[in-house]
Amino acid sequence: MKPKRSTLATPKQRRSTWIIRCSAVLALHVGAGLAGIVPRAAAQSESQPWRGIVKSLDTASLSSDLMAQIAVVAVREGDRFLKDALLLEFDCRRQYHELSALAATMTEAEVAVETNAQLVKSGASNRNDVAIAEARRAKASAEWAAQQQRLTGCQIKAPFDGVVVELNANAFEVAPTNKPLMLISSVERTEIEIIVPSGLLTKLVKGTLLHFDIDETGKSYPAKVLRSAGAVDPVSQTAKIYASFDSPPAEVLPGMSGTARIEVEGGR
């Protein structure tokens, strides 16, 4: 009776099998790596999405140094206005009375100067009295001019076309001195602030085309790169670039955010 052949592989056979398997795995990884070269390069030439936000070029927080009651608030939050439109007006009747009093003081000082000048000529007064009278006249004149300038703040008018973003004033209230009464912002004069990898700054030159997809509207708008920021964040290795819409869309407001798709040759 013939002995049965052993089914266990010899050490030499196991070593040969291990070499064949390793060669197959290595060939599979090399092939996959070579196959991935083309898609990676192709992906680099495609547009890259970077997040951005729409910002207003003109923003102002309006306040007043007048301690006066608010008479008229001509706008509400969300209202749009044109340049030089009346936004807010104070009750300045007391301040105008004070201006009249200063005008009377100035007239009195004028009379004192003329009287002392006549007395000097007649020898009844000296030149020091004239000098003092002239100094008082100059002081009265300066106080009158300061009060008149202060009264120009009785009406707050729009410095540019825009919209009321925030309103902190109501009629019949006494306005707090140097506290923000309203925040206004330009709607038509806007730009896009985009954060990109710092390695792309040399490629994102002025005039580079992009499309900005705004989350709130669900639409895409063409734009162009205007400039880049003057510094790079060393931690995140990112930088800011700024772009402008080709045609400012009416439905786009400051604060809206979205994704910029920029065609970058060669990627990062």
PDB file of C-alpha atoms in Angstrom:
ATOM      1  CA  MET A   1       0.000   0.000   0.000  1.00  0.00           C
ATOM      2  CA  LYS A   2       1.444   3.345  -1.119  1.00  0.00           C
ATOM      3  CA  PRO A   3       1.984   6.044   1.553  1.00  0.00           C
ATOM      4  CA  LYS A   4      -0.175   9.148   1.286  1.00  0.00           C
ATOM      5  CA  ARG A   5       1.460  12.317  -0.055  1.00  0.00           C
ATOM      6  CA  SER A   6       1.608  15.125   2.530  1.00  0.00           C
ATOM      7  CA  THR A   7      -0.664  18.122   1.774  1.00  0.00           C
ATOM      8  CA  LEU A   8       1.463  20.501   3.854  1.00  0.00           C
ATOM      9  CA  ALA A   9       3.617  22.911   1.826  1.00  0.00           C
ATOM     10  CA  THR A  10       7.318  22.705   2.338  1.00  0.00           C
ATOM     11  CA  PRO A  11       9.237  25.784   3.581  1.00  0.00           C
ATOM     12  CA  LYS A  12      10.547  26.348   0.078  1.00  0.00           C
ATOM     13  CA  GLN A  13       7.019  26.288  -1.364  1.00  0.00           C
ATOM     14  CA  ARG A  14       5.698  28.715   1.300  1.00  0.00           C
ATOM     15  CA  ARG A  15       8.535  31.140   0.568  1.00  0.00           C
ATOM     16  CA  SER A  16       7.782  31.059  -3.155  1.00  0.00           C
ATOM     17  CA  THR A  17       4.079  31.693  -2.504  1.00  0.00           C
ATOM     18  CA  TRP A  18       4.882  34.676  -0.222  1.00  0.00           C
ATOM     19  CA  ILE A  19       7.151  36.213  -2.878  1.00  0.00           C
ATOM     20  CA  ILE A  20       4.472  35.845  -5.550  1.00  0.00           C
ATOM     21  CA  ARG A  21       1.805  37.469  -3.339  1.00  0.00           C
ATOM     22  CA  CYS A  22       4.068  40.390  -2.393  1.00  0.00           C
ATOM     23  CA  SER A  23       4.897  40.966  -6.027  1.00  0.00           C
ATOM     24  CA  ALA A  24       1.199  41.041  -6.905  1.00  0.00           C
ATOM     25  CA  VAL A  25       0.378  43.526  -4.122  1.00  0.00           C
ATOM     26  CA  LEU A  26       3.294  45.761  -5.100  1.00  0.00           C
ATOM     27  CA  ALA A  27       2.231  45.695  -8.735  1.00  0.00           C
ATOM     28  CA  LEU A  28      -1.337  46.549  -7.721  1.00  0.00           C
ATOM     29  CA  HIS A  29      -0.211  49.592  -5.683  1.00  0.00           C
ATOM     30  CA  VAL A  30       2.170  50.826  -8.359  1.00  0.00           C
ATOM     31  CA  GLY A  31      -0.505  50.444 -10.997  1.00  0.00           C
ATOM     32  CA  ALA A  32      -3.016  52.321  -8.863  1.00  0.00           C
ATOM     33  CA  GLY A  33      -0.494  55.085  -8.226  1.00  0.00           C
ATOM     34  CA  LEU A  34       0.285  55.460 -11.904  1.00  0.00           C
ATOM     35  CA  ALA A  35      -3.387  55.410 -12.735  1.00  0.00           C
ATOM     36  CA  GLY A  36      -4.041  58.158 -10.176  1.00  0.00           C
ATOM     37  CA  ILE A  37      -1.531  60.587 -11.642  1.00  0.00           C
ATOM     38  CA  VAL A  38      -3.804  61.699 -14.469  1.00  0.00           C
ATOM     39  CA  PRO A  39      -6.962  62.264 -12.404  1.00  0.00           C
ATOM     40  CA  ARG A  40      -4.975  64.262  -9.789  1.00  0.00           C
ATOM     41  CA  ALA A  41      -3.443  66.544 -12.396  1.00  0.00           C
ATOM     42  CA  ALA A  42      -6.817  66.955 -14.047  1.00  0.00           C
ATOM     43  CA  ALA A  43      -8.409  67.828 -10.734  1.00  0.00           C
ATOM     44  CA  GLN A  44      -5.804  70.529 -10.184  1.00  0.00           C
ATOM     45  CA  SER A  45      -6.792  72.280 -13.366  1.00  0.00           C
ATOM     46  CA  GLU A  46     -10.444  72.351 -12.361  1.00  0.00           C
ATOM     47  CA  SER A  47     -12.025  75.207 -10.440  1.00  0.00           C
ATOM     48  CA  GLN A  48     -11.434  75.120  -6.692  1.00  0.00           C
ATOM     49  CA  PRO A  49     -14.192  76.186  -4.246  1.00  0.00           C
ATOM     50  CA  TRP A  50     -13.253  78.772  -1.615  1.00  0.00           C
ATOM     51  CA  ARG A  51     -15.578  80.427   0.891  1.00  0.00           C
ATOM     52  CA  GLY A  52     -16.260  84.177   0.807  1.00  0.00           C
ATOM     53  CA  ILE A  53     -18.545  86.923   2.084  1.00  0.00           C
ATOM     54  CA  VAL A  54     -20.058  90.046   0.524  1.00  0.00           C
ATOM     55  CA  LYS A  55     -18.964  93.257   2.245  1.00  0.00           C
ATOM     56  CA  SER A  56     -20.023  96.862   1.853  1.00  0.00           C
ATOM     57  CA  LEU A  57     -17.449  99.431   0.802  1.00  0.00           C
ATOM     58  CA  ASP A  58     -19.290 102.184   2.706  1.00  0.00           C
ATOM     59  CA  THR A  59     -20.392 101.594   6.288  1.00  0.00           C
ATOM     60  CA  ALA A  60     -20.987 104.258   8.936  1.00  0.00           C
ATOM     61  CA  SER A  61     -22.113 104.318  12.555  1.00  0.00           C
ATOM     62  CA  LEU A  62     -23.870 107.662  13.018  1.00  0.00           C
ATOM     63  CA  SER A  63     -23.891 109.516  16.340  1.00  0.00           C
ATOM     64  CA  SER A  64     -24.227 113.084  17.643  1.00  0.00           C
ATOM     65  CA  ASP A  65     -22.597 115.285  20.277  1.00  0.00           C
ATOM     66  CA  LEU A  66     -25.864 117.192  20.866  1.00  0.00           C
ATOM     67  CA  MET A  67     -27.691 116.760  24.163  1.00  0.00           C
ATOM     68  CA  ALA A  68     -31.096 117.229  22.593  1.00  0.00           C
ATOM     69  CA  GLN A  69     -34.392 115.460  22.190  1.00  0.00           C
ATOM     70  CA  ILE A  70     -34.949 113.545  18.967  1.00  0.00           C
ATOM     71  CA  ALA A  71     -37.764 115.183  17.009  1.00  0.00           C
ATOM     72  CA  VAL A  72     -37.937 113.058  13.844  1.00  0.00           C
ATOM     73  CA  VAL A  73     -36.665 109.623  12.876  1.00  0.00           C
ATOM     74  CA  ALA A  74     -37.218 109.580   9.124  1.00  0.00           C
ATOM     75  CA  VAL A  75     -36.151 105.971   8.457  1.00  0.00           C
ATOM     76  CA  ARG A  76     -36.593 102.499   9.899  1.00  0.00           C
ATOM     77  CA  GLU A  77     -34.414  99.414   9.790  1.00  0.00           C
ATOM     78  CA  GLY A  78     -34.242  98.045   6.260  1.00  0.00           C
ATOM     79  CA  ASP A  79     -35.191 101.336   4.608  1.00  0.00           C
ATOM     80  CA  ARG A  80     -33.129 102.400   1.619  1.00  0.00           C
ATOM     81  CA  PHE A  81     -32.207 106.030   1.073  1.00  0.00           C
ATOM     82  CA  LEU A  82     -30.332 108.329  -1.287  1.00  0.00           C
ATOM     83  CA  LYS A  83     -27.371 110.513  -0.492  1.00  0.00           C
ATOM     84  CA  ASP A  84     -28.272 113.717   1.441  1.00  0.00           C
ATOM     85  CA  ALA A  85     -31.658 112.318   2.483  1.00  0.00           C
ATOM     86  CA  LEU A  86     -32.813 113.280   5.997  1.00  0.00           C
ATOM     87  CA  LEU A  87     -32.310 110.381   8.398  1.00  0.00           C
ATOM     88  CA  LEU A  88     -32.819 111.983  11.803  1.00  0.00           C
ATOM     89  CA  GLU A  89     -33.579 115.431  13.222  1.00  0.00           C
ATOM     90  CA  PHE A  90     -33.220 116.893  16.732  1.00  0.00           C
ATOM     91  CA  ASP A  91     -35.287 119.496  18.555  1.00  0.00           C
ATOM     92  CA  CYS A  92     -32.674 122.288  18.673  1.00  0.00           C
ATOM     93  CA  ARG A  93     -34.803 125.216  19.843  1.00  0.00           C
ATOM     94  CA  ARG A  94     -32.791 125.608  23.047  1.00  0.00           C
ATOM     95  CA  GLN A  95     -29.518 125.558  21.119  1.00  0.00           C
ATOM     96  CA  TYR A  96     -30.791 128.278  18.762  1.00  0.00           C
ATOM     97  CA  HIS A  97     -31.706 130.461  21.752  1.00  0.00           C
ATOM     98  CA  GLU A  98     -28.186 129.957  23.085  1.00  0.00           C
ATOM     99  CA  LEU A  99     -26.835 131.043  19.714  1.00  0.00           C
ATOM    100  CA  SER A 100     -28.911 134.243  19.938  1.00  0.00           C
ATOM    101  CA  ALA A 101     -27.526 134.894  23.418  1.00  0.00           C
ATOM    102  CA  LEU A 102     -23.970 134.487  22.130  1.00  0.00           C
ATOM    103  CA  ALA A 103     -24.734 136.870  19.274  1.00  0.00           C
ATOM    104  CA  ALA A 104     -25.857 139.477  21.831  1.00  0.00           C
ATOM    105  CA  THR A 105     -22.679 138.909  23.844  1.00  0.00           C
ATOM    106  CA  MET A 106     -20.645 139.433  20.713  1.00  0.00           C
ATOM    107  CA  THR A 107     -22.470 142.694  19.997  1.00  0.00           C
ATOM    108  CA  GLU A 108     -21.817 143.837  23.569  1.00  0.00           C
ATOM    109  CA  ALA A 109     -18.127 143.076  23.141  1.00  0.00           C
ATOM    110  CA  GLU A 110     -18.053 145.095  19.915  1.00  0.00           C
ATOM    111  CA  VAL A 111     -19.554 148.106  21.709  1.00  0.00           C
ATOM    112  CA  ALA A 112     -17.010 147.746  24.545  1.00  0.00           C
ATOM    113  CA  VAL A 113     -14.134 147.802  22.089  1.00  0.00           C
ATOM    114  CA  GLU A 114     -15.413 150.932  20.344  1.00  0.00           C
ATOM    115  CA  THR A 115     -16.134 152.696  23.668  1.00  0.00           C
ATOM    116  CA  ASN A 116     -12.685 151.984  25.090  1.00  0.00           C
ATOM    117  CA  ALA A 117     -11.070 153.098  21.856  1.00  0.00           C
ATOM    118  CA  GLN A 118     -12.859 156.487  22.166  1.00  0.00           C
ATOM    119  CA  LEU A 119     -11.855 156.771  25.826  1.00  0.00           C
ATOM    120  CA  VAL A 120      -8.214 156.174  24.947  1.00  0.00           C
ATOM    121  CA  LYS A 121      -8.335 158.991  22.422  1.00  0.00           C
ATOM    122  CA  SER A 122      -9.760 161.360  25.059  1.00  0.00           C
ATOM    123  CA  GLY A 123      -7.260 160.190  27.666  1.00  0.00           C
ATOM    124  CA  ALA A 124      -9.926 158.755  29.969  1.00  0.00           C
ATOM    125  CA  SER A 125      -8.761 155.145  29.507  1.00  0.00           C
ATOM    126  CA  ASN A 126      -5.592 153.269  28.673  1.00  0.00           C
ATOM    127  CA  ARG A 127      -4.726 150.796  25.949  1.00  0.00           C
ATOM    128  CA  ASN A 128      -4.961 147.834  28.339  1.00  0.00           C
ATOM    129  CA  ASP A 129      -8.713 148.375  28.583  1.00  0.00           C
ATOM    130  CA  VAL A 130      -8.934 148.267  24.793  1.00  0.00           C
ATOM    131  CA  ALA A 131      -6.878 145.067  24.664  1.00  0.00           C
ATOM    132  CA  ILE A 132      -9.136 143.408  27.263  1.00  0.00           C
ATOM    133  CA  ALA A 133     -12.259 144.457  25.357  1.00  0.00           C
ATOM    134  CA  GLU A 134     -10.847 143.055  22.116  1.00  0.00           C
ATOM    135  CA  ALA A 135     -10.000 139.756  23.813  1.00  0.00           C
ATOM    136  CA  ARG A 136     -13.562 139.459  25.120  1.00  0.00           C
ATOM    137  CA  ARG A 137     -14.893 140.207  21.650  1.00  0.00           C
ATOM    138  CA  ALA A 138     -12.699 137.468  20.169  1.00  0.00           C
ATOM    139  CA  LYS A 139     -13.890 134.986  22.814  1.00  0.00           C
ATOM    140  CA  ALA A 140     -17.550 135.824  22.166  1.00  0.00           C
ATOM    141  CA  SER A 141     -17.034 135.474  18.444  1.00  0.00           C
ATOM    142  CA  ALA A 142     -15.373 132.060  18.844  1.00  0.00           C
ATOM    143  CA  GLU A 143     -18.153 130.776  21.112  1.00  0.00           C
ATOM    144  CA  TRP A 144     -20.788 131.971  18.625  1.00  0.00           C
ATOM    145  CA  ALA A 145     -18.993 130.220  15.741  1.00  0.00           C
ATOM    146  CA  ALA A 146     -18.672 127.001  17.766  1.00  0.00           C
ATOM    147  CA  GLN A 147     -22.367 127.004  18.622  1.00  0.00           C
ATOM    148  CA  GLN A 148     -23.314 127.686  15.023  1.00  0.00           C
ATOM    149  CA  GLN A 149     -21.158 124.768  13.881  1.00  0.00           C
ATOM    150  CA  ARG A 150     -22.730 122.524  16.526  1.00  0.00           C
ATOM    151  CA  LEU A 151     -26.179 123.359  15.179  1.00  0.00           C
ATOM    152  CA  THR A 152     -25.273 121.819  11.826  1.00  0.00           C
ATOM    153  CA  GLY A 153     -25.710 118.494  13.644  1.00  0.00           C
ATOM    154  CA  CYS A 154     -29.388 119.142  14.310  1.00  0.00           C
ATOM    155  CA  GLN A 155     -30.077 117.191  11.141  1.00  0.00           C
ATOM    156  CA  ILE A 156     -28.312 113.951  10.263  1.00  0.00           C
ATOM    157  CA  LYS A 157     -28.283 113.407   6.516  1.00  0.00           C
ATOM    158  CA  ALA A 158     -27.147 110.403   4.515  1.00  0.00           C
ATOM    159  CA  PRO A 159     -23.484 110.583   3.444  1.00  0.00           C
ATOM    160  CA  PHE A 160     -24.096 108.072   0.637  1.00  0.00           C
ATOM    161  CA  ASP A 161     -26.789 105.919  -0.984  1.00  0.00           C
ATOM    162  CA  GLY A 162     -27.513 102.969   1.269  1.00  0.00           C
ATOM    163  CA  VAL A 163     -29.718 101.067   3.683  1.00  0.00           C
ATOM    164  CA  VAL A 164     -30.382 101.268   7.426  1.00  0.00           C
ATOM    165  CA  VAL A 165     -28.796  98.193   8.985  1.00  0.00           C
ATOM    166  CA  GLU A 166     -29.445  98.980  12.646  1.00  0.00           C
ATOM    167  CA  LEU A 167     -31.472 101.690  14.389  1.00  0.00           C
ATOM    168  CA  ASN A 168     -31.009 102.651  18.052  1.00  0.00           C
ATOM    169  CA  ALA A 169     -33.036 105.877  18.186  1.00  0.00           C
ATOM    170  CA  ASN A 170     -36.692 106.772  18.716  1.00  0.00           C
ATOM    171  CA  ALA A 171     -38.575 110.039  18.533  1.00  0.00           C
ATOM    172  CA  PHE A 172     -38.982 111.974  21.817  1.00  0.00           C
ATOM    173  CA  GLU A 173     -35.915 110.337  23.357  1.00  0.00           C
ATOM    174  CA  VAL A 174     -32.879 112.368  24.417  1.00  0.00           C
ATOM    175  CA  ALA A 175     -30.004 111.119  22.308  1.00  0.00           C
ATOM    176  CA  PRO A 176     -27.043 109.831  24.321  1.00  0.00           C
ATOM    177  CA  THR A 177     -23.902 111.804  23.508  1.00  0.00           C
ATOM    178  CA  ASN A 178     -21.496 110.043  21.147  1.00  0.00           C
ATOM    179  CA  LYS A 179     -23.487 106.793  21.244  1.00  0.00           C
ATOM    180  CA  PRO A 180     -24.372 105.087  17.941  1.00  0.00           C
ATOM    181  CA  LEU A 181     -27.837 106.131  16.796  1.00  0.00           C
ATOM    182  CA  MET A 182     -27.898 104.062  13.615  1.00  0.00           C
ATOM    183  CA  LEU A 183     -25.701 101.904  11.437  1.00  0.00           C
ATOM    184  CA  ILE A 184     -25.959 102.430   7.694  1.00  0.00           C
ATOM    185  CA  SER A 185     -24.335 100.592   4.838  1.00  0.00           C
ATOM    186  CA  SER A 186     -23.981 100.942   1.101  1.00  0.00           C
ATOM    187  CA  VAL A 187     -25.818  98.348  -0.980  1.00  0.00           C
ATOM    188  CA  GLU A 188     -24.558  99.025  -4.489  1.00  0.00           C
ATOM    189  CA  ARG A 189     -20.884  99.520  -3.585  1.00  0.00           C
ATOM    190  CA  THR A 190     -19.874  96.036  -2.465  1.00  0.00           C
ATOM    191  CA  GLU A 191     -16.972  93.639  -2.823  1.00  0.00           C
ATOM    192  CA  ILE A 192     -16.328  89.966  -2.085  1.00  0.00           C
ATOM    193  CA  GLU A 193     -13.812  88.888   0.539  1.00  0.00           C
ATOM    194  CA  ILE A 194     -12.503  85.365  -0.132  1.00  0.00           C
ATOM    195  CA  ILE A 195     -10.094  83.243   1.918  1.00  0.00           C
ATOM    196  CA  VAL A 196      -7.717  81.164  -0.205  1.00  0.00           C
ATOM    197  CA  PRO A 197      -4.521  79.143   0.389  1.00  0.00           C
ATOM    198  CA  SER A 198      -1.535  81.483   0.482  1.00  0.00           C
ATOM    199  CA  GLY A 199       0.181  79.412  -2.192  1.00  0.00           C
ATOM    200  CA  LEU A 200      -2.332  80.695  -4.752  1.00  0.00           C
ATOM    201  CA  LEU A 201      -1.614  84.407  -4.280  1.00  0.00           C
ATOM    202  CA  THR A 202       0.867  84.522  -7.149  1.00  0.00           C
ATOM    203  CA  LYS A 203      -1.763  83.020  -9.476  1.00  0.00           C
ATOM    204  CA  LEU A 204      -4.803  85.022  -8.370  1.00  0.00           C
ATOM    205  CA  VAL A 205      -3.707  88.275  -9.977  1.00  0.00           C
ATOM    206  CA  LYS A 206      -5.885  91.289 -10.672  1.00  0.00           C
ATOM    207  CA  GLY A 207      -8.466  90.490 -13.343  1.00  0.00           C
ATOM    208  CA  THR A 208      -8.655  86.739 -12.657  1.00  0.00           C
ATOM    209  CA  LEU A 209     -12.169  85.536 -13.454  1.00  0.00           C
ATOM    210  CA  LEU A 210     -14.331  83.708 -10.932  1.00  0.00           C
ATOM    211  CA  HIS A 211     -17.926  82.775 -10.200  1.00  0.00           C
ATOM    212  CA  PHE A 212     -19.403  83.433  -6.772  1.00  0.00           C
ATOM    213  CA  ASP A 213     -22.254  81.117  -5.763  1.00  0.00           C
ATOM    214  CA  ILE A 214     -24.304  82.845  -3.051  1.00  0.00           C
ATOM    215  CA  ASP A 215     -26.001  80.603  -0.500  1.00  0.00           C
ATOM    216  CA  GLU A 216     -28.939  82.918   0.193  1.00  0.00           C
ATOM    217  CA  THR A 217     -29.979  83.436  -3.427  1.00  0.00           C
ATOM    218  CA  GLY A 218     -28.915  80.086  -4.854  1.00  0.00           C
ATOM    219  CA  LYS A 219     -27.470  81.888  -7.878  1.00  0.00           C
ATOM    220  CA  SER A 220     -24.007  82.276  -9.368  1.00  0.00           C
ATOM    221  CA  TYR A 221     -22.563  85.688 -10.247  1.00  0.00           C
ATOM    222  CA  PRO A 222     -19.489  86.470 -12.368  1.00  0.00           C
ATOM    223  CA  ALA A 223     -16.761  88.525 -10.726  1.00  0.00           C
ATOM    224  CA  LYS A 224     -13.096  89.492 -11.053  1.00  0.00           C
ATOM    225  CA  VAL A 225     -10.226  89.576  -8.584  1.00  0.00           C
ATOM    226  CA  LEU A 226      -9.357  93.123  -7.506  1.00  0.00           C
ATOM    227  CA  ARG A 227      -6.444  92.695  -5.113  1.00  0.00           C
ATOM    228  CA  SER A 228      -5.013  90.533  -2.367  1.00  0.00           C
ATOM    229  CA  ALA A 229      -4.491  91.342   1.300  1.00  0.00           C
ATOM    230  CA  GLY A 230      -1.117  92.532   2.504  1.00  0.00           C
ATOM    231  CA  ALA A 231      -0.529  89.687   4.957  1.00  0.00           C
ATOM    232  CA  VAL A 232      -0.739  85.889   5.249  1.00  0.00           C
ATOM    233  CA  ASP A 233      -2.030  83.988   8.273  1.00  0.00           C
ATOM    234  CA  PRO A 234       1.010  81.896   9.272  1.00  0.00           C
ATOM    235  CA  VAL A 235      -1.070  79.370  11.224  1.00  0.00           C
ATOM    236  CA  SER A 236      -3.638  78.439   8.582  1.00  0.00           C
ATOM    237  CA  GLN A 237      -1.418  79.486   5.646  1.00  0.00           C
ATOM    238  CA  THR A 238      -4.327  81.332   4.098  1.00  0.00           C
ATOM    239  CA  ALA A 239      -4.786  84.854   2.790  1.00  0.00           C
ATOM    240  CA  LYS A 240      -7.626  87.132   1.751  1.00  0.00           C
ATOM    241  CA  ILE A 241      -8.344  88.246  -1.771  1.00  0.00           C
ATOM    242  CA  TYR A 242     -11.004  90.750  -2.840  1.00  0.00           C
ATOM    243  CA  ALA A 243     -13.193  90.615  -5.925  1.00  0.00           C
ATOM    244  CA  SER A 244     -15.932  92.743  -7.471  1.00  0.00           C
ATOM    245  CA  PHE A 245     -19.114  91.739  -9.261  1.00  0.00           C
ATOM    246  CA  ASP A 246     -19.163  92.427 -12.992  1.00  0.00           C
ATOM    247  CA  SER A 247     -22.619  93.943 -12.519  1.00  0.00           C
ATOM    248  CA  PRO A 248     -23.819  94.570  -8.934  1.00  0.00           C
ATOM    249  CA  PRO A 249     -26.935  92.387  -8.449  1.00  0.00           C
ATOM    250  CA  ALA A 250     -29.839  94.139  -6.712  1.00  0.00           C
ATOM    251  CA  GLU A 251     -30.792  91.082  -4.627  1.00  0.00           C
ATOM    252  CA  VAL A 252     -27.312  90.649  -3.131  1.00  0.00           C
ATOM    253  CA  LEU A 253     -26.862  92.303   0.280  1.00  0.00           C
ATOM    254  CA  PRO A 254     -23.792  92.828   2.465  1.00  0.00           C
ATOM    255  CA  GLY A 255     -23.269  89.872   4.788  1.00  0.00           C
ATOM    256  CA  MET A 256     -24.354  87.215   2.297  1.00  0.00           C
ATOM    257  CA  SER A 257     -21.860  84.380   1.966  1.00  0.00           C
ATOM    258  CA  GLY A 258     -21.051  81.828  -0.669  1.00  0.00           C
ATOM    259  CA  THR A 259     -18.473  79.830  -2.555  1.00  0.00           C
ATOM    260  CA  ALA A 260     -16.029  81.224  -5.094  1.00  0.00           C
ATOM    261  CA  ARG A 261     -15.108  78.983  -8.006  1.00  0.00           C
ATOM    262  CA  ILE A 262     -11.805  80.129  -9.417  1.00  0.00           C
ATOM    263  CA  GLU A 263      -9.989  78.648 -12.392  1.00  0.00           C
ATOM    264  CA  VAL A 264      -6.415  78.052 -11.210  1.00  0.00           C
ATOM    265  CA  GLU A 265      -3.838  76.618 -13.603  1.00  0.00           C
ATOM    266  CA  GLY A 266      -1.927  73.777 -11.946  1.00  0.00           C
ATOM    267  CA  GLY A 267      -3.744  74.077  -8.622  1.00  0.00           C
ATOM    268  CA  ARG A 268      -1.830  74.362  -5.416  1.00  0.00           C
TER     269      ARG A 268
END
